[in-house]
Amino acid sequence: MLIQQASAIIAADLEKLSNVLERRAWEFKDTPMIGRTHGIHAEPITFGFKLANWYSETQRNIARFRIAAEDMRVGKFSGAVGIFAHLSPLRHLQRTEVREVEEFFSEKQKGSSAMPHKRNPITLEQISGLARVVRSNAQAAFENVALWHERDISHSSVERVIIPDSTTLVDYMLQKTTNVLDTMFVYPEQMKFNLESTRGLVFSGQLLLDLVEHGVSREDAYRAVQNHAMRAWKEGLNFRELVLKDKAITSRVPRQQIERAFDLKRQLRNIDKIFARVFDGKTKQKRKPLERARKK
Amino acid sequence: MLIQQASAIIAADLEKLSNVLERRAWEFKDTPMIGRTHGIHAEPITFGFKLANWYSETQRNIARFRIAAEDMRVGKFSGAVGIFAHLSPLRHLQRTEVREVEEFFSEKQKGSSAMPHKRNPITLEQISGLARVVRSNAQAAFENVALWHERDISHSSVERVIIPDSTTLVDYMLQKTTNVLDTMFVYPEQMKFNLESTRGLVFSGQLLLDLVEHGVSREDAYRAVQNHAMRAWKEGLNFRELVLKDKAITSRVPRQQIERAFDLKRQLRNIDKIFARVFDGKTKQKRKPLERARKK
Amino acid sequence: MLIQQASAIIAADLEKLSNVLERRAWEFKDTPMIGRTHGIHAEPITFGFKLANWYSETQRNIARFRIAAEDMRVGKFSGAVGIFAHLSPLRHLQRTEVREVEEFFSEKQKGSSAMPHKRNPITLEQISGLARVVRSNAQAAFENVALWHERDISHSSVERVIIPDSTTLVDYMLQKTTNVLDTMFVYPEQMKFNLESTRGLVFSGQLLLDLVEHGVSREDAYRAVQNHAMRAWKEGLNFRELVLKDKAITSRVPRQQIERAFDLKRQLRNIDKIFARVFDGKTKQKRKPLERARKK
Amino acid sequence: MLIQQASAIIAADLEKLSNVLERRAWEFKDTPMIGRTHGIHAEPITFGFKLANWYSETQRNIARFRIAAEDMRVGKFSGAVGIFAHLSPLRHLQRTEVREVEEFFSEKQKGSSAMPHKRNPITLEQISGLARVVRSNAQAAFENVALWHERDISHSSVERVIIPDSTTLVDYMLQKTTNVLDTMFVYPEQMKFNLESTRGLVFSGQLLLDLVEHGVSREDAYRAVQNHAMRAWKEGLNFRELVLKDKAITSRVPRQQIERAFDLKRQLRNIDKIFARVFDGKTKQKRKPLERARKK
């Protein structure tokens, strides 16, 4: 059956993607960057942590795909498509103001025809677009679930379009995504620059916890931290310094304690444990050659 | 621009469909058949009336398509697709129990490979299926509306798939639909047989109105008519005879009046007016040659 | 978590639906009816066989739902919805010309306000409609898969709408479907009438096989069978008699053999085996009480 | 009819949105910012130009909505919904690295519960999410186009959900969008900072045109400009200076001519003409009070 062959190809694509994610996650395990929620700087993470998350998600997708492929084998196609209609978030990281990661761009490559300076995330844009096509094919598959009595071939005309289109597209998208991740340029310096661009603001959550732990009521702590944060944001001041000058805070919490809240290493202290959990048994043997590789 | 050429082709397809519907509507203007709501026999109509309705809808679709095509000309594609994702209801009329209309089936055509007796509505099934594909492309077009800042080419990868696919499919579907309507077999005898198969039940609405007009309260009239109708349905009796034997009814409404409720001609008395309204100015000159044609 | 409670309710609904299907499948195990493909009479089945198919499908849906519910428990909602967007095909069986099965209609119930004779499949129409809403919610869930960086609450506004709406709707639809199946009126006489309405045509597939088995080439057999079938269809003749009068056939295949092709019992000879396979271990103990019940 | 009332409310919402866009477009007519394509800095525009574009699009949406509302008035609902499933791009402008525009955030407002420093674009995120719900309702409306014979109420159960939901959501979304645009914080300094952050790269397109105009072949010009641009990008150098040091260029094009390519005023010289065209007749009378207002 053609569907089984297609499933095998896609399953292999997913394994390759998973392998690339695993390799690159270890490569950037200790590269700090800012975590963003709602597009706004939240708290520090590492780029390897981000990739490890995608690895986990890919593992879950592989498990889901196996179930869907098994379902398809017994003739139940509907709904299986569309699971992979994910949207790679990497193109957000290439935006000019962010520029932490870029798609590979060959020295000889021509960019925008009218604007020679541009390096656009064209592969990831294409993948984002094609995900819409795959998602919409899933909709046609859902409509195909309904049936007149024992059988009806309104379905076959749909399947002849959406099955080859979707499997071909998903294969193409997975290969392109794998290639982008495999060859991407990563800019740790720029990650550090962005991380520090808010002058300490992103440690406000840790500071809040530390104040509460030292006996400040949550309400008072929140108000104080937010006031300093908003002032720092508005006037371009250094958040840490503002806090250290606030006697209402320093009178209750030792200066050293406050400074610990701004310690990046402390923020990232659990990365090793997280990696151990995500990559479980494989951890030790993999870690070493990579560490060796990095030392070279 | 390719889109303009495609629009012109589809507009021409729609005109051809409209012409075939107009011709066949006049051909079957006075051919009685049962109207169905919820799949259940409701009240008598004519097959020409049904086709005239589709003609009207096609005229509205032509108007909508012109607006959409104009929108596309100035570069606003999104959402225009999908409007024609209609589902031709004709395949319901070919079901074995109904069999009032059939897709053309050549003497030499091979039917189902395993069941030589079968004549399936394969073209209309295919159209029903492909409408799902066009509808799902519309969904991808909607997702394309969102944009990053001044421009983003995630859209173009989608458009390169859905615009040629949808325009080609709609062209194909319109041509096939036109051809089915142009060459369909119509069985007026079977229409009459189905119309009469409920032994007068389908005149219950007219009877209700006539009783009320003659002074029976709406509640009493409804209860009496429904009682007789349900008994006729259950026991396979003649509804008209049951009503005529009910003295509670005949004592208040003259027998002649009751019988008028079962008069098919009276039910269909407005067909000419409706056709005049639908086809307006064109009415007179078209009517004559068709009447002449039918007399031959 | 509310989602877990909702999942438990839906899982219970599915079990109830499954139980009703099992009971009614056994009840109508030996009630012959015509199987339809493309809306056209194909070959005889039994109504119990149809219900056993739905039971199997429901069992597969239960398995799929468990996986989806587990996925949701760990916070992966997207895509799980929509699986149940099935469309109960029963309302096709209530169409006036078919009328083999009807939704329960109380003696005191009011039907159509304008047409007192009508009994519409209103519950199943409603379910068909609501399935469109659930399917469309699945589309919104797919769009929710994409994410900005570490998190983004564009998703929560969607989930607040589609999760309660979809779970409530699915619960409602499953209860209504279960109730319709539990209380439906079944008309075995009408099933038999429809089965015989094509005067033997529906045995053409078996006849073809029998002719080939007796040495007629497949091509010749197909041509002969189709010729008689089309003539019977067109002129309202008895297919079996036409075949028995064809000397080209009777000279090569014994009359008795031809007549066996039209034997309904032979067609349905595997029903018991199929039921045993579908309901496996449960078969014996369940069968007896039901048989006893039917004898009363 | 409720639909007519809902249409009137939405039409009024659109007018209000249009008015706010017009007012704010004039307010920021001469505020330079970078235009972005694919999320990458492209060429300078002004913020008022961006708002004027949205005004134009809103005018086209008003025209489309009037046609759709008229269609709905005569009972043709399907497909009309969904047109407004646009996604406001403003939340991209609030991203920490960009921060050119922010949703209004009251001094007393509480932000993220765990991270006191955060000001999230929550209203626009919600609108982005709800647009997915409206889009998916459009899908259900498309499925509603198909009909069994003369009528079938599978449609009404859908319409009872999607019409009130969509009209209410669109009303809510338009009001929220209008409010966000009305009260947003705009940061011209940050716009200028971002515009200049690539050290002249965004003038590469103009430079290319100027070189070609002065007799350099397009291929040579492109290669030279791209080389300098990529080097500036990679090494953090000033693009303009690199170009001015390139004798292959300066020997053929006068220095003054090269410098003109980097003139922001020249880039934006057509803004007044564009505004005149977009806001046509209304231009003069509106301009004055606004200019007066700004001088205060």
Short mmCIF file of N, CA and C in Angstrom, two decimals, chain A residues 34 36-43 91-100 102 105 107-122 125 139 143 148 187 194 197-199 201-206 208 218-219 221-222 225-227 229-230 233-234 239, chain D residues 34 36-43 91-100 102 105 107-122 125 139 143 148 187 194 197-199 201-206 208 218-219 221-222 225-227 229-230 233-234 239:
data_model
loop_
_atom_site.label_atom_id
_atom_site.label_comp_id
_atom_site.label_asym_id
_atom_site.label_seq_id
_atom_site.Cartn_x
_atom_site.Cartn_y
_atom_site.Cartn_z
N ILE A 34 17.26 34.68 26.53
CA ILE A 34 16.06 35.08 27.25
C ILE A 34 14.88 34.19 26.81
N ARG A 36 10.87 33.98 26.27
CA ARG A 36 9.86 35.01 25.96
C ARG A 36 8.46 34.43 26.09
N THR A 37 7.60 35.12 26.79
CA THR A 37 6.18 34.74 26.77
C THR A 37 5.42 35.95 26.28
N HIS A 38 4.43 35.71 25.39
CA HIS A 38 3.69 36.81 24.76
C HIS A 38 4.60 37.70 23.94
N GLY A 39 5.78 37.21 23.56
CA GLY A 39 6.72 38.04 22.80
C GLY A 39 7.52 38.97 23.68
N ILE A 40 7.28 38.91 24.99
CA ILE A 40 7.93 39.82 25.93
C ILE A 40 8.98 39.04 26.73
N HIS A 41 10.12 39.65 27.01
CA HIS A 41 11.15 38.98 27.80
C HIS A 41 10.57 38.53 29.13
N ALA A 42 10.78 37.25 29.45
CA ALA A 42 10.24 36.71 30.69
C ALA A 42 11.39 36.36 31.64
N GLU A 43 11.96 35.18 31.50
CA GLU A 43 13.07 34.77 32.37
C GLU A 43 14.13 34.06 31.55
N ARG A 91 11.55 31.42 12.97
CA ARG A 91 11.65 32.65 12.17
C ARG A 91 11.49 33.91 13.02
N HIS A 92 10.87 33.74 14.22
CA HIS A 92 10.82 34.87 15.15
C HIS A 92 12.22 35.24 15.62
N LEU A 93 13.10 34.25 15.69
CA LEU A 93 14.45 34.48 16.21
C LEU A 93 15.37 35.15 15.19
N GLN A 94 14.89 35.22 13.94
CA GLN A 94 15.71 35.85 12.90
C GLN A 94 15.32 37.30 12.67
N ARG A 95 14.23 37.75 13.28
CA ARG A 95 13.81 39.13 13.11
C ARG A 95 14.98 40.07 13.41
N THR A 96 15.07 41.16 12.67
CA THR A 96 16.23 42.03 12.79
C THR A 96 16.55 42.41 14.23
N GLU A 97 15.51 42.79 15.00
CA GLU A 97 15.78 43.24 16.35
C GLU A 97 16.24 42.10 17.26
N VAL A 98 15.92 40.87 16.91
CA VAL A 98 16.25 39.73 17.75
C VAL A 98 17.56 39.10 17.27
N ARG A 99 17.56 38.68 16.04
CA ARG A 99 18.72 38.10 15.35
C ARG A 99 19.62 37.19 16.21
N GLU A 100 19.02 36.23 16.86
CA GLU A 100 19.79 35.29 17.66
C GLU A 100 20.15 34.05 16.87
N GLU A 102 19.88 32.41 12.67
CA GLU A 102 19.55 32.67 11.27
C GLU A 102 19.59 31.38 10.48
N PHE A 105 22.82 30.94 5.19
CA PHE A 105 22.75 31.82 4.02
C PHE A 105 24.13 31.77 3.38
N GLU A 107 27.41 32.40 1.17
CA GLU A 107 28.10 33.63 0.75
C GLU A 107 27.68 34.05 -0.65
N LYS A 108 27.38 33.07 -1.48
CA LYS A 108 27.09 33.37 -2.89
C LYS A 108 25.59 33.54 -3.17
N GLN A 109 24.79 33.37 -2.11
CA GLN A 109 23.35 33.41 -2.30
C GLN A 109 22.88 34.82 -2.60
N LYS A 110 21.87 34.94 -3.47
CA LYS A 110 21.28 36.25 -3.73
C LYS A 110 20.09 36.42 -2.79
N GLY A 111 19.95 37.57 -2.19
CA GLY A 111 18.84 37.80 -1.27
C GLY A 111 17.68 38.44 -1.99
N SER A 112 17.06 39.41 -1.35
CA SER A 112 15.96 40.15 -1.95
C SER A 112 16.46 40.84 -3.21
N SER A 113 15.68 40.81 -4.28
CA SER A 113 16.14 41.39 -5.54
C SER A 113 16.25 42.91 -5.45
N ALA A 114 15.38 43.55 -4.69
CA ALA A 114 15.41 45.01 -4.63
C ALA A 114 16.24 45.55 -3.45
N MET A 115 16.41 44.70 -2.41
CA MET A 115 17.12 45.18 -1.23
C MET A 115 18.28 44.26 -0.91
N PRO A 116 19.47 44.57 -1.46
CA PRO A 116 20.61 43.64 -1.37
C PRO A 116 21.03 43.28 0.05
N HIS A 117 20.64 44.08 1.03
CA HIS A 117 21.11 43.79 2.39
C HIS A 117 20.32 42.69 3.10
N LYS A 118 19.21 42.25 2.52
CA LYS A 118 18.30 41.39 3.28
C LYS A 118 18.66 39.91 3.27
N ARG A 119 18.48 39.27 4.43
CA ARG A 119 18.58 37.81 4.55
C ARG A 119 17.29 37.36 5.21
N ASN A 120 16.37 36.90 4.40
CA ASN A 120 15.04 36.55 4.90
C ASN A 120 14.97 35.09 5.35
N PRO A 121 14.14 34.80 6.34
CA PRO A 121 13.96 33.41 6.79
C PRO A 121 13.03 32.67 5.83
N ILE A 122 13.45 32.57 4.56
CA ILE A 122 12.51 32.11 3.53
C ILE A 122 12.08 30.65 3.69
N GLU A 125 9.49 30.55 6.49
CA GLU A 125 8.24 31.17 6.03
C GLU A 125 7.46 30.21 5.16
N GLN A 139 -9.02 19.41 7.44
CA GLN A 139 -10.44 19.77 7.46
C GLN A 139 -11.22 18.96 6.43
N GLU A 143 -14.36 16.17 6.99
CA GLU A 143 -15.63 16.13 6.27
C GLU A 143 -15.85 14.77 5.62
N TRP A 148 -22.53 7.91 3.21
CA TRP A 148 -23.88 7.47 2.86
C TRP A 148 -23.94 5.96 2.98
N TYR A 187 23.88 32.78 17.30
CA TYR A 187 24.68 33.93 17.76
C TYR A 187 24.59 34.09 19.28
N ASN A 194 20.69 40.54 24.06
CA ASN A 194 19.24 40.67 24.25
C ASN A 194 18.84 40.38 25.70
N SER A 197 19.50 43.31 27.71
CA SER A 197 19.03 44.61 27.19
C SER A 197 18.01 45.27 28.10
N THR A 198 17.35 44.51 28.95
CA THR A 198 16.38 45.14 29.85
C THR A 198 16.99 45.45 31.21
N ARG A 199 18.30 45.37 31.28
CA ARG A 199 19.03 45.78 32.47
C ARG A 199 18.49 45.16 33.76
N LEU A 201 15.71 43.48 34.38
CA LEU A 201 14.26 43.34 34.60
C LEU A 201 13.80 41.90 34.64
N VAL A 202 14.45 41.04 33.85
CA VAL A 202 13.96 39.67 33.72
C VAL A 202 14.20 38.82 34.96
N PHE A 203 14.85 39.41 35.98
CA PHE A 203 15.02 38.68 37.24
C PHE A 203 13.95 39.08 38.26
N SER A 204 12.96 39.85 37.83
CA SER A 204 11.95 40.36 38.77
C SER A 204 11.19 39.23 39.46
N GLY A 205 10.94 38.14 38.76
CA GLY A 205 10.19 37.02 39.33
C GLY A 205 10.96 36.37 40.48
N GLN A 206 12.27 36.18 40.26
CA GLN A 206 13.12 35.58 41.29
C GLN A 206 13.20 36.52 42.50
N LEU A 208 11.02 38.70 43.48
CA LEU A 208 9.73 38.63 44.17
C LEU A 208 9.71 37.44 45.14
N ARG A 218 3.45 39.22 50.16
CA ARG A 218 3.44 39.11 48.71
C ARG A 218 2.95 40.39 48.05
N GLU A 219 1.93 41.00 48.63
CA GLU A 219 1.38 42.23 48.07
C GLU A 219 2.39 43.37 48.06
N ALA A 221 5.64 43.12 48.34
CA ALA A 221 6.76 42.77 47.48
C ALA A 221 6.42 43.05 46.02
N TYR A 222 5.21 42.60 45.60
CA TYR A 222 4.81 42.78 44.20
C TYR A 222 4.79 44.26 43.85
N VAL A 225 8.40 45.71 43.67
CA VAL A 225 9.13 45.22 42.50
C VAL A 225 8.55 45.81 41.22
N GLN A 226 7.22 45.84 41.11
CA GLN A 226 6.62 46.39 39.90
C GLN A 226 6.94 47.88 39.73
N ASN A 227 6.88 48.63 40.84
CA ASN A 227 7.20 50.07 40.75
C ASN A 227 8.60 50.30 40.19
N ALA A 229 10.39 48.19 38.52
CA ALA A 229 10.49 47.63 37.17
C ALA A 229 9.93 48.60 36.14
N MET A 230 8.76 49.18 36.44
CA MET A 230 8.13 50.08 35.49
C MET A 230 8.96 51.36 35.30
N TRP A 233 11.99 50.50 33.18
CA TRP A 233 11.52 50.30 31.80
C TRP A 233 11.31 51.63 31.09
N LYS A 234 10.60 52.51 31.80
CA LYS A 234 10.22 53.81 31.22
C LYS A 234 11.42 54.71 31.03
N PHE A 239 17.50 48.26 36.77
CA PHE A 239 16.52 47.76 37.72
C PHE A 239 17.18 47.34 39.04
N ILE D 34 10.99 51.88 10.71
CA ILE D 34 11.46 50.95 9.70
C ILE D 34 10.28 50.10 9.19
N ARG D 36 9.12 46.53 7.66
CA ARG D 36 9.69 45.17 7.79
C ARG D 36 8.99 44.22 6.82
N THR D 37 9.77 43.46 6.08
CA THR D 37 9.19 42.37 5.31
C THR D 37 9.86 41.09 5.75
N HIS D 38 9.07 40.03 5.92
CA HIS D 38 9.57 38.76 6.47
C HIS D 38 10.13 38.93 7.89
N GLY D 39 9.73 39.99 8.59
CA GLY D 39 10.24 40.26 9.92
C GLY D 39 11.62 40.90 9.91
N ILE D 40 12.15 41.16 8.72
CA ILE D 40 13.49 41.72 8.57
C ILE D 40 13.37 43.19 8.14
N HIS D 41 14.24 44.04 8.67
CA HIS D 41 14.21 45.45 8.28
C HIS D 41 14.35 45.59 6.78
N ALA D 42 13.43 46.34 6.19
CA ALA D 42 13.46 46.52 4.73
C ALA D 42 13.82 47.96 4.39
N GLU D 43 12.81 48.86 4.38
CA GLU D 43 13.08 50.26 4.05
C GLU D 43 12.26 51.16 4.97
N ARG D 91 0.78 43.45 17.89
CA ARG D 91 1.47 42.81 19.01
C ARG D 91 2.93 42.50 18.68
N HIS D 92 3.25 42.46 17.36
CA HIS D 92 4.65 42.32 16.97
C HIS D 92 5.45 43.56 17.37
N LEU D 93 4.77 44.71 17.38
CA LEU D 93 5.47 45.97 17.67
C LEU D 93 5.73 46.15 19.16
N GLN D 94 5.11 45.30 19.98
CA GLN D 94 5.31 45.42 21.42
C GLN D 94 6.38 44.46 21.94
N ARG D 95 6.87 43.57 21.09
CA ARG D 95 7.91 42.63 21.51
C ARG D 95 9.07 43.40 22.14
N THR D 96 9.66 42.82 23.15
CA THR D 96 10.67 43.55 23.89
C THR D 96 11.74 44.16 23.00
N GLU D 97 12.24 43.41 22.05
CA GLU D 97 13.32 43.94 21.22
C GLU D 97 12.85 45.07 20.30
N VAL D 98 11.56 45.10 20.02
CA VAL D 98 11.04 46.11 19.09
C VAL D 98 10.51 47.30 19.88
N ARG D 99 9.57 47.02 20.74
CA ARG D 99 8.95 48.00 21.65
C ARG D 99 8.74 49.40 21.06
N GLU D 100 8.10 49.47 19.93
CA GLU D 100 7.81 50.76 19.31
C GLU D 100 6.43 51.25 19.70
N GLU D 102 2.99 50.19 22.42
CA GLU D 102 2.49 49.32 23.48
C GLU D 102 1.01 49.54 23.69
N PHE D 105 -1.31 50.68 29.35
CA PHE D 105 -1.11 49.92 30.58
C PHE D 105 -1.21 50.89 31.73
N GLU D 107 -1.14 52.72 35.29
CA GLU D 107 -0.16 52.72 36.38
C GLU D 107 -0.53 51.71 37.46
N LYS D 108 -1.84 51.53 37.65
CA LYS D 108 -2.29 50.68 38.75
C LYS D 108 -2.53 49.22 38.33
N GLN D 109 -2.34 48.97 37.03
CA GLN D 109 -2.63 47.62 36.52
C GLN D 109 -1.63 46.61 37.05
N LYS D 110 -2.11 45.39 37.31
CA LYS D 110 -1.20 44.31 37.68
C LYS D 110 -0.82 43.55 36.42
N GLY D 111 0.45 43.23 36.29
CA GLY D 111 0.87 42.51 35.08
C GLY D 111 0.88 41.01 35.33
N SER D 112 1.89 40.37 34.85
CA SER D 112 2.06 38.94 35.07
C SER D 112 2.16 38.67 36.57
N SER D 113 1.48 37.63 37.06
CA SER D 113 1.47 37.39 38.50
C SER D 113 2.86 36.96 39.01
N ALA D 114 3.60 36.23 38.20
CA ALA D 114 4.90 35.75 38.67
C ALA D 114 6.06 36.66 38.29
N MET D 115 5.86 37.49 37.25
CA MET D 115 6.97 38.34 36.79
C MET D 115 6.51 39.80 36.74
N PRO D 116 6.73 40.53 37.86
CA PRO D 116 6.17 41.88 38.00
C PRO D 116 6.60 42.86 36.92
N HIS D 117 7.69 42.57 36.22
CA HIS D 117 8.17 43.55 35.25
C HIS D 117 7.41 43.52 33.93
N LYS D 118 6.56 42.50 33.71
CA LYS D 118 6.02 42.28 32.38
C LYS D 118 4.79 43.13 32.05
N ARG D 119 4.77 43.61 30.82
CA ARG D 119 3.58 44.28 30.26
C ARG D 119 3.27 43.55 28.96
N ASN D 120 2.32 42.66 29.01
CA ASN D 120 2.02 41.80 27.86
C ASN D 120 0.96 42.44 26.95
N PRO D 121 1.04 42.15 25.65
CA PRO D 121 0.01 42.66 24.73
C PRO D 121 -1.24 41.80 24.81
N ILE D 122 -1.86 41.77 26.00
CA ILE D 122 -2.91 40.77 26.23
C ILE D 122 -4.16 40.98 25.39
N GLU D 125 -3.39 39.74 21.87
CA GLU D 125 -3.29 38.28 21.87
C GLU D 125 -4.69 37.65 21.88
N GLN D 139 -15.87 28.15 8.55
CA GLN D 139 -15.80 26.80 7.99
C GLN D 139 -17.13 26.07 8.18
N GLU D 143 -19.83 24.57 5.31
CA GLU D 143 -20.44 23.23 5.26
C GLU D 143 -21.96 23.32 5.22
N TRP D 148 -30.23 19.25 1.66
CA TRP D 148 -31.03 18.12 1.17
C TRP D 148 -32.30 18.67 0.53
N TYR D 187 6.19 55.09 20.68
CA TYR D 187 7.53 55.53 21.07
C TYR D 187 8.37 55.91 19.86
N ASN D 194 15.49 51.82 16.36
CA ASN D 194 15.44 50.59 15.57
C ASN D 194 15.79 50.85 14.11
N SER D 197 19.40 51.06 13.79
CA SER D 197 20.18 50.01 14.44
C SER D 197 21.00 49.18 13.44
N THR D 198 20.62 49.19 12.18
CA THR D 198 21.40 48.42 11.20
C THR D 198 22.44 49.31 10.49
N ARG D 199 22.63 50.50 11.04
CA ARG D 199 23.69 51.40 10.55
C ARG D 199 23.65 51.61 9.03
N LEU D 201 22.01 50.01 6.63
CA LEU D 201 21.72 48.89 5.72
C LEU D 201 20.40 49.04 4.97
N VAL D 202 19.43 49.64 5.63
CA VAL D 202 18.09 49.68 5.04
C VAL D 202 17.97 50.62 3.86
N PHE D 203 19.06 51.33 3.55
CA PHE D 203 19.06 52.18 2.35
C PHE D 203 19.68 51.46 1.15
N SER D 204 19.97 50.17 1.30
CA SER D 204 20.68 49.45 0.23
C SER D 204 19.90 49.43 -1.08
N GLY D 205 18.57 49.38 -0.99
CA GLY D 205 17.75 49.34 -2.20
C GLY D 205 17.88 50.63 -2.99
N GLN D 206 17.82 51.78 -2.26
CA GLN D 206 17.94 53.09 -2.90
C GLN D 206 19.33 53.23 -3.53
N LEU D 208 21.29 50.91 -4.60
CA LEU D 208 21.33 50.07 -5.81
C LEU D 208 20.74 50.82 -7.00
N ARG D 218 23.51 46.48 -13.43
CA ARG D 218 22.74 46.00 -12.28
C ARG D 218 23.45 44.88 -11.55
N GLU D 219 24.10 44.00 -12.30
CA GLU D 219 24.80 42.88 -11.67
C GLU D 219 25.96 43.32 -10.80
N ALA D 221 26.46 46.33 -9.57
CA ALA D 221 25.94 47.13 -8.46
C ALA D 221 25.43 46.21 -7.35
N TYR D 222 24.64 45.19 -7.73
CA TYR D 222 24.08 44.28 -6.73
C TYR D 222 25.19 43.60 -5.94
N VAL D 225 27.01 46.13 -3.59
CA VAL D 225 26.15 46.54 -2.47
C VAL D 225 25.97 45.37 -1.49
N GLN D 226 25.70 44.18 -2.03
CA GLN D 226 25.50 43.03 -1.14
C GLN D 226 26.76 42.71 -0.34
N ASN D 227 27.93 42.77 -1.00
CA ASN D 227 29.19 42.49 -0.29
C ASN D 227 29.37 43.40 0.90
N ALA D 229 27.08 45.16 2.38
CA ALA D 229 25.97 44.98 3.34
C ALA D 229 26.24 43.77 4.24
N MET D 230 26.66 42.66 3.65
CA MET D 230 26.89 41.45 4.44
C MET D 230 28.05 41.65 5.41
N TRP D 233 26.84 43.83 8.27
CA TRP D 233 25.93 43.02 9.10
C TRP D 233 26.71 42.11 10.04
N LYS D 234 27.70 41.43 9.43
CA LYS D 234 28.47 40.43 10.16
C LYS D 234 29.38 41.06 11.21
N PHE D 239 27.57 50.68 7.19
CA PHE D 239 27.41 50.35 5.78
C PHE D 239 27.77 51.53 4.87
#
